[in-house]
mmCIF file of C-alpha atoms in Angstrom:
data_model
loop_
_atom_site.group_PDB
_atom_site.id
_atom_site.type_symbol
_atom_site.label_atom_id
_atom_site.label_comp_id
_atom_site.label_asym_id
_atom_site.label_seq_id
_atom_site.Cartn_x
_atom_site.Cartn_y
_atom_site.Cartn_z
ATOM 1 C CA UNK A 17 97.435 10.755 17.464
ATOM 2 C CA UNK A 18 95.698 14.037 18.296
ATOM 3 C CA UNK A 19 99.038 15.720 19.006
ATOM 4 C CA UNK A 20 100.494 14.421 15.765
ATOM 5 C CA UNK A 21 97.479 15.682 13.880
ATOM 6 C CA UNK A 22 97.792 19.032 15.579
ATOM 7 C CA UNK A 23 101.472 19.160 14.682
ATOM 8 C CA UNK A 24 100.837 18.496 11.035
ATOM 9 C CA UNK A 25 97.821 20.720 11.070
ATOM 10 C CA UNK A 26 100.010 23.729 12.065
ATOM 11 C CA UNK A 27 100.758 26.158 9.327
ATOM 12 C CA UNK A 28 104.301 25.739 7.859
ATOM 13 C CA UNK A 29 105.141 29.328 8.726
ATOM 14 C CA UNK A 30 104.260 28.714 12.362
ATOM 15 C CA UNK A 31 106.423 25.603 12.460
ATOM 16 C CA UNK A 32 109.283 27.539 10.874
ATOM 17 C CA UNK A 33 108.928 30.431 13.365
ATOM 18 C CA UNK A 34 109.037 28.051 16.283
ATOM 19 C CA UNK A 35 112.113 26.366 14.858
ATOM 20 C CA UNK A 36 113.815 29.760 14.495
ATOM 21 C CA UNK A 37 113.065 30.654 18.097
ATOM 22 C CA UNK A 38 114.521 27.367 19.264
ATOM 23 C CA UNK A 39 117.531 27.902 17.042
ATOM 24 C CA UNK A 40 118.077 31.421 18.388
ATOM 25 C CA UNK A 41 117.815 30.124 21.954
ATOM 26 C CA UNK A 42 120.369 27.445 21.190
ATOM 27 C CA UNK A 43 122.776 29.961 19.620
ATOM 28 C CA UNK A 44 122.374 32.352 22.548
ATOM 29 C CA UNK A 45 122.955 29.577 25.073
ATOM 30 C CA UNK A 46 126.051 28.466 23.174
ATOM 31 C CA UNK A 47 127.344 32.051 23.112
ATOM 32 C CA UNK A 48 126.777 32.372 26.877
ATOM 33 C CA UNK A 49 128.700 29.143 27.504
ATOM 34 C CA UNK A 50 131.496 30.379 25.232
ATOM 35 C CA UNK A 51 131.701 33.692 27.100
ATOM 36 C CA UNK A 52 131.796 31.880 30.426
ATOM 37 C CA UNK A 53 134.584 29.589 29.239
ATOM 38 C CA UNK A 54 136.495 32.540 27.777
ATOM 39 C CA UNK A 55 136.139 34.524 30.995
ATOM 40 C CA UNK A 56 137.315 31.532 33.002
ATOM 41 C CA UNK A 57 140.277 31.078 30.673
ATOM 42 C CA UNK A 58 141.136 34.771 30.898
ATOM 43 C CA UNK A 59 141.013 34.614 34.681
ATOM 44 C CA UNK A 60 143.283 31.595 34.714
ATOM 45 C CA UNK A 61 145.661 33.349 32.319
ATOM 46 C CA UNK A 62 145.737 36.482 34.497
ATOM 47 C CA UNK A 63 146.436 34.360 37.554
ATOM 48 C CA UNK A 64 149.291 32.675 35.709
ATOM 49 C CA UNK A 65 150.728 35.998 34.560
ATOM 50 C CA UNK A 66 150.468 37.428 38.061
ATOM 51 C CA UNK A 67 152.148 34.355 39.440
ATOM 52 C CA UNK A 68 154.995 34.702 36.963
ATOM 53 C CA UNK A 69 155.332 38.397 37.770
ATOM 54 C CA UNK A 70 155.524 37.689 41.483
ATOM 55 C CA UNK A 71 157.986 34.898 40.863
ATOM 56 C CA UNK A 72 160.129 37.216 38.710
ATOM 57 C CA UNK A 73 159.994 40.041 41.271
ATOM 58 C CA UNK A 74 161.269 37.937 44.155
ATOM 59 C CA UNK A 75 165.012 37.398 44.132
ATOM 60 C CA UNK A 76 166.183 33.816 43.862
ATOM 61 C CA UNK A 77 168.537 32.181 46.331
ATOM 62 C CA UNK A 78 171.319 32.447 43.758
ATOM 63 C CA UNK A 79 170.715 36.161 43.265
ATOM 64 C CA UNK A 80 170.723 36.715 47.020
ATOM 65 C CA UNK A 81 173.967 34.733 47.379
ATOM 66 C CA UNK A 82 175.561 36.775 44.596
ATOM 67 C CA UNK A 83 174.440 39.997 46.260
ATOM 68 C CA UNK A 84 175.863 38.874 49.609
ATOM 69 C CA UNK A 85 179.169 38.066 47.898
ATOM 70 C CA UNK A 86 179.214 41.536 46.398
ATOM 71 C CA UNK A 87 178.653 43.040 49.846
ATOM 72 C CA UNK A 88 181.727 41.134 51.025
ATOM 73 C CA UNK A 89 183.645 42.560 48.059
ATOM 74 C CA UNK A 90 182.471 46.062 48.938
ATOM 75 C CA UNK A 91 183.635 45.522 52.521
ATOM 76 C CA UNK A 92 187.064 44.413 51.306
ATOM 77 C CA UNK A 93 187.244 47.447 49.040
ATOM 78 C CA UNK A 94 186.388 49.772 51.906
ATOM 79 C CA UNK A 95 188.948 48.094 54.168
ATOM 80 C CA UNK A 96 191.646 48.624 51.559
ATOM 81 C CA UNK A 97 190.592 52.228 51.038
ATOM 82 C CA UNK A 98 190.607 52.869 54.770
ATOM 83 C CA UNK A 99 194.096 51.376 55.034
ATOM 84 C CA UNK A 100 195.277 53.832 52.392
ATOM 85 C CA UNK A 101 193.639 56.722 54.225
ATOM 86 C CA UNK A 102 195.469 55.650 57.371
ATOM 87 C CA UNK A 103 198.745 55.742 55.454
ATOM 88 C CA UNK A 104 197.929 59.171 54.058
ATOM 89 C CA UNK A 105 196.869 60.419 57.484
ATOM 90 C CA UNK A 106 200.113 59.243 59.060
ATOM 91 C CA UNK A 107 202.178 60.768 56.256
ATOM 92 C CA UNK A 108 200.439 64.132 56.624
ATOM 93 C CA UNK A 109 200.900 64.082 60.397
ATOM 94 C CA UNK A 110 204.586 63.247 60.062
ATOM 95 C CA UNK A 111 205.120 65.889 57.375
ATOM 96 C CA UNK A 112 203.343 68.438 59.531
ATOM 97 C CA UNK A 113 205.529 67.692 62.541
ATOM 98 C CA UNK A 114 208.665 67.985 60.439
ATOM 99 C CA UNK A 115 207.404 71.249 58.958
ATOM 100 C CA UNK A 116 206.692 72.650 62.419
ATOM 101 C CA UNK A 117 210.244 71.840 63.468
ATOM 102 C CA UNK A 118 211.676 73.498 60.366
ATOM 103 C CA UNK A 119 209.477 76.546 60.842
ATOM 104 C CA UNK A 120 210.551 76.892 64.476
ATOM 105 C CA UNK A 121 214.191 76.877 63.417
ATOM 106 C CA UNK A 122 213.573 79.366 60.618
ATOM 107 C CA UNK A 123 211.681 81.741 62.884
ATOM 108 C CA UNK A 124 214.418 81.476 65.489
ATOM 109 C CA UNK A 125 217.027 82.295 62.835
ATOM 110 C CA UNK A 126 214.933 85.254 61.710
ATOM 111 C CA UNK A 127 214.619 86.483 65.290
ATOM 112 C CA UNK A 128 218.381 86.342 65.786
ATOM 113 C CA UNK A 129 219.084 88.159 62.527
ATOM 114 C CA UNK A 130 216.625 90.881 63.521
ATOM 115 C CA UNK A 131 218.303 91.208 66.916
ATOM 116 C CA UNK A 132 221.636 91.745 65.183
ATOM 117 C CA UNK A 133 220.221 94.135 62.603
ATOM 118 C CA UNK A 134 220.964 97.842 62.601
ATOM 119 C CA UNK A 135 218.426 100.056 64.368
ATOM 120 C CA UNK A 136 217.411 103.149 62.417
ATOM 121 C CA UNK A 137 216.547 106.440 64.086
ATOM 122 C CA UNK A 138 212.853 105.581 63.963
ATOM 123 C CA UNK A 139 213.498 102.307 65.857
ATOM 124 C CA UNK A 140 213.136 100.154 62.744
ATOM 125 C CA UNK A 141 215.533 97.240 62.192
ATOM 126 C CA UNK A 142 217.228 97.594 58.809
ATOM 127 C CA UNK A 143 219.651 95.550 56.712
ATOM 128 C CA UNK A 144 222.039 96.707 53.994
ATOM 129 C CA UNK A 145 222.581 94.689 50.821
ATOM 130 C CA UNK A 146 225.923 92.986 50.210
ATOM 131 C CA UNK A 147 226.769 95.450 47.463
ATOM 132 C CA UNK A 148 225.676 98.391 49.580
ATOM 133 C CA UNK A 149 223.042 99.650 47.132
ATOM 134 C CA UNK A 150 219.778 99.170 49.042
ATOM 135 C CA UNK A 151 218.283 98.644 52.488
ATOM 136 C CA UNK A 152 215.427 96.412 53.644
ATOM 137 C CA UNK A 153 213.456 96.067 56.852
ATOM 138 C CA UNK A 154 213.047 92.898 58.934
ATOM 139 C CA UNK A 155 210.394 91.596 56.524
ATOM 140 C CA UNK A 156 212.676 92.091 53.532
ATOM 141 C CA UNK A 157 210.802 95.116 52.207
ATOM 142 C CA UNK A 158 212.769 98.005 50.702
ATOM 143 C CA UNK A 159 213.454 101.007 52.914
ATOM 144 C CA UNK A 160 213.751 104.412 51.276
ATOM 145 C CA UNK A 161 216.902 106.548 51.571
ATOM 146 C CA UNK A 162 214.789 109.112 53.415
ATOM 147 C CA UNK A 163 214.598 106.708 56.330
ATOM 148 C CA UNK A 164 218.222 105.595 56.135
ATOM 149 C CA UNK A 165 220.847 105.391 53.402
ATOM 150 C CA UNK A 166 222.978 102.258 52.866
ATOM 151 C CA UNK A 167 226.102 104.186 53.701
ATOM 152 C CA UNK A 168 224.722 104.899 57.180
ATOM 153 C CA UNK A 169 224.683 101.175 58.073
ATOM 154 C CA UNK A 170 227.975 99.669 59.292
ATOM 155 C CA UNK A 171 229.473 96.614 57.613
ATOM 156 C CA UNK A 172 229.633 93.217 59.291
ATOM 157 C CA UNK A 173 225.949 93.082 60.199
ATOM 158 C CA UNK A 174 223.325 90.703 58.825
ATOM 159 C CA UNK A 175 222.685 91.563 55.183
ATOM 160 C CA UNK A 176 219.516 92.241 53.250
ATOM 161 C CA UNK A 177 220.051 88.983 51.327
ATOM 162 C CA UNK A 178 220.194 86.973 54.541
ATOM 163 C CA UNK A 179 217.032 88.497 55.944
ATOM 164 C CA UNK A 180 215.197 88.056 52.640
ATOM 165 C CA UNK A 181 216.256 84.420 52.375
ATOM 166 C CA UNK A 182 214.996 83.541 55.821
ATOM 167 C CA UNK A 183 211.757 85.519 55.341
ATOM 168 C CA UNK A 184 211.126 83.652 52.070
ATOM 169 C CA UNK A 185 211.862 80.316 53.760
ATOM 170 C CA UNK A 186 209.416 81.117 56.572
ATOM 171 C CA UNK A 187 206.680 81.974 54.057
ATOM 172 C CA UNK A 188 207.380 78.802 52.064
ATOM 173 C CA UNK A 189 207.195 76.644 55.190
ATOM 174 C CA UNK A 190 203.931 78.237 56.251
ATOM 175 C CA UNK A 191 202.578 77.477 52.788
ATOM 176 C CA UNK A 192 203.658 73.856 53.237
ATOM 177 C CA UNK A 193 201.703 73.708 56.489
ATOM 178 C CA UNK A 194 198.661 75.295 54.892
ATOM 179 C CA UNK A 195 198.655 72.611 52.185
ATOM 180 C CA UNK A 196 199.088 69.877 54.782
ATOM 181 C CA UNK A 197 196.134 71.189 56.779
ATOM 182 C CA UNK A 198 194.065 71.255 53.573
ATOM 183 C CA UNK A 199 195.086 67.653 52.902
ATOM 184 C CA UNK A 200 194.059 66.685 56.428
ATOM 185 C CA UNK A 201 190.615 68.171 55.869
ATOM 186 C CA UNK A 202 190.293 66.205 52.630
ATOM 187 C CA UNK A 203 191.252 63.024 54.471
ATOM 188 C CA UNK A 204 188.625 63.731 57.135
ATOM 189 C CA UNK A 205 186.028 64.252 54.404
ATOM 190 C CA UNK A 206 187.124 61.004 52.750
ATOM 191 C CA UNK A 207 186.638 59.199 56.057
ATOM 192 C CA UNK A 208 183.112 60.577 56.303
ATOM 193 C CA UNK A 209 182.349 59.316 52.801
ATOM 194 C CA UNK A 210 183.832 55.939 53.684
ATOM 195 C CA UNK A 211 181.650 55.773 56.815
ATOM 196 C CA UNK A 212 178.573 56.543 54.701
ATOM 197 C CA UNK A 213 179.525 53.731 52.328
ATOM 198 C CA UNK A 214 179.895 51.305 55.234
ATOM 199 C CA UNK A 215 176.432 52.296 56.466
ATOM 200 C CA UNK A 216 175.094 51.533 52.996
ATOM 201 C CA UNK A 217 176.752 48.093 53.052
ATOM 202 C CA UNK A 218 175.141 47.405 56.424
ATOM 203 C CA UNK A 219 171.828 48.505 54.965
ATOM 204 C CA UNK A 220 172.319 45.894 52.279
ATOM 205 C CA UNK A 221 173.061 43.232 54.886
ATOM 206 C CA UNK A 222 169.939 44.222 56.817
ATOM 207 C CA UNK A 223 167.995 43.720 53.603
ATOM 208 C CA UNK A 224 169.191 40.108 53.472
ATOM 209 C CA UNK A 225 167.462 39.382 56.779
ATOM 210 C CA UNK A 226 164.033 39.933 55.232
ATOM 211 C CA UNK A 227 161.968 36.897 54.293
ATOM 212 C CA UNK A 228 161.411 37.913 50.688
ATOM 213 C CA UNK A 229 163.631 40.343 48.750
ATOM 214 C CA UNK A 230 162.632 41.698 45.396
ATOM 215 C CA UNK A 231 165.079 42.082 42.552
ATOM 216 C CA UNK A 232 164.154 45.764 42.439
ATOM 217 C CA UNK A 233 165.286 46.153 46.042
ATOM 218 C CA UNK A 234 168.603 44.485 45.275
ATOM 219 C CA UNK A 235 169.133 46.652 42.220
ATOM 220 C CA UNK A 236 168.255 49.808 44.155
ATOM 221 C CA UNK A 237 170.678 49.152 47.021
ATOM 222 C CA UNK A 238 173.348 48.100 44.510
ATOM 223 C CA UNK A 239 173.013 51.414 42.678
ATOM 224 C CA UNK A 240 173.170 53.321 45.962
ATOM 225 C CA UNK A 241 176.288 51.396 46.945
ATOM 226 C CA UNK A 242 178.023 52.237 43.676
ATOM 227 C CA UNK A 243 177.209 55.890 44.239
ATOM 228 C CA UNK A 244 178.464 55.803 47.828
ATOM 229 C CA UNK A 245 181.721 53.928 47.229
ATOM 230 C CA UNK A 246 184.897 56.063 47.228
ATOM 231 C CA UNK A 247 186.739 56.083 43.916
ATOM 232 C CA UNK A 248 189.848 58.140 44.659
ATOM 233 C CA UNK A 249 192.190 59.216 47.396
ATOM 234 C CA UNK A 250 192.781 62.799 48.521
ATOM 235 C CA UNK A 251 195.563 64.754 46.849
ATOM 236 C CA UNK A 252 198.617 65.042 49.064
ATOM 237 C CA UNK A 253 201.254 67.776 48.880
ATOM 238 C CA UNK A 254 204.795 66.772 47.954
ATOM 239 C CA UNK A 255 205.981 67.112 51.549
ATOM 240 C CA UNK A 256 203.669 64.237 52.555
ATOM 241 C CA UNK A 257 203.893 62.149 49.396
ATOM 242 C CA UNK A 258 207.646 61.694 49.791
ATOM 243 C CA UNK A 259 206.963 60.062 53.174
ATOM 244 C CA UNK A 260 204.365 57.601 51.899
ATOM 245 C CA UNK A 261 206.722 54.715 51.111
ATOM 246 C CA UNK A 262 208.215 54.610 54.597
ATOM 247 C CA UNK A 263 204.866 54.969 56.343
ATOM 248 C CA UNK A 264 203.212 52.351 54.148
ATOM 249 C CA UNK A 265 205.990 49.836 54.765
ATOM 250 C CA UNK A 266 205.570 50.142 58.517
ATOM 251 C CA UNK A 267 201.820 50.461 59.040
ATOM 252 C CA UNK A 268 199.803 49.605 55.931
ATOM 253 C CA UNK A 269 198.916 46.189 54.516
ATOM 254 C CA UNK A 270 200.631 45.267 51.288
ATOM 255 C CA UNK A 271 197.345 44.304 49.649
ATOM 256 C CA UNK A 272 196.155 47.286 47.661
ATOM 257 C CA UNK A 273 194.061 46.164 44.730
ATOM 258 C CA UNK A 274 193.504 42.427 45.284
ATOM 259 C CA UNK A 275 189.903 43.107 46.300
ATOM 260 C CA UNK A 276 189.142 44.596 42.905
ATOM 261 C CA UNK A 277 189.384 41.220 41.224
ATOM 262 C CA UNK A 278 187.075 39.693 43.803
ATOM 263 C CA UNK A 279 184.513 42.421 43.271
ATOM 264 C CA UNK A 280 184.561 41.978 39.512
ATOM 265 C CA UNK A 281 184.235 38.196 39.726
ATOM 266 C CA UNK A 282 180.821 38.368 41.397
ATOM 267 C CA UNK A 283 177.987 38.926 38.890
ATOM 268 C CA UNK A 284 175.611 41.762 39.571
ATOM 269 C CA UNK A 285 171.861 41.567 39.997
ATOM 270 C CA UNK A 286 170.268 42.409 36.645
ATOM 271 C CA UNK A 287 172.539 45.401 36.115
ATOM 272 C CA UNK A 288 174.430 45.155 32.812
ATOM 273 C CA UNK A 289 177.265 47.577 33.557
ATOM 274 C CA UNK A 290 180.372 46.445 35.407
ATOM 275 C CA UNK A 291 180.947 47.553 38.991
ATOM 276 C CA UNK A 292 183.240 50.620 39.057
ATOM 277 C CA UNK A 293 185.713 49.394 41.614
ATOM 278 C CA UNK A 294 188.154 51.764 43.208
ATOM 279 C CA UNK A 295 190.844 53.028 40.891
ATOM 280 C CA UNK A 296 194.262 51.540 41.396
ATOM 281 C CA UNK A 297 196.316 53.867 43.528
ATOM 282 C CA UNK A 298 199.989 54.054 42.733
ATOM 283 C CA UNK A 299 202.197 55.415 45.431
ATOM 284 C CA UNK A 300 205.721 56.356 44.467
ATOM 285 C CA UNK A 301 208.414 56.572 47.043
#
């Protein structure tokens, strides 16, 4: 009864002030609970997002299988390219041997013509033209009348035309050999590039042995593989190209571009552009 009297005896403003303080405490407590719930929800959301990000970053079994299939396609492509290089290498070697034989014969013919040439007073071998109007030396270069006049050279000896023809043939054959040696260097460089590409394929296979592979890793090695893969064959001179058909029939596999279809049939790992497989090489006989 005393407490009730005291309660009613309090001034209305005091009762109202106390009620406000209680109300403010209630609002503050509710706000604190709301913040705690919001923070907990945010934390759960961040955990979920992180989980999704991790899940998205790790390659799936299907993606790994597709990548492994593409490595097989790359291997097939490199095998086919290497087979073509072998054909080119053999053609260049054969063309070079034939050129060496031709050059030996030409140089021997030149030597014999020089031996039969007329010897001028200065010891120089000279050759009169068929029409008797000019004289050349053993390299086919003109000789002035001050050295010797055409009339001073007897008939029936090797002519200027003969010596010039054989000198020109020797130069042409040496040029053929120079081009063949250049082609051989290009083939050697192509083999180095092919070896680098094979190393990159092996790097990709090593990646598959890891417990967890990210999609970024797959995309990175895929891009490096595309950059490393050979896309063309060396240019061969005509002397070697004409031998390609025979060499290819004997020593090269008939399959030339079958691997391209296999490579295209395997989807890539999150890379929208198509794989630039090796260009189709056409070899004419």
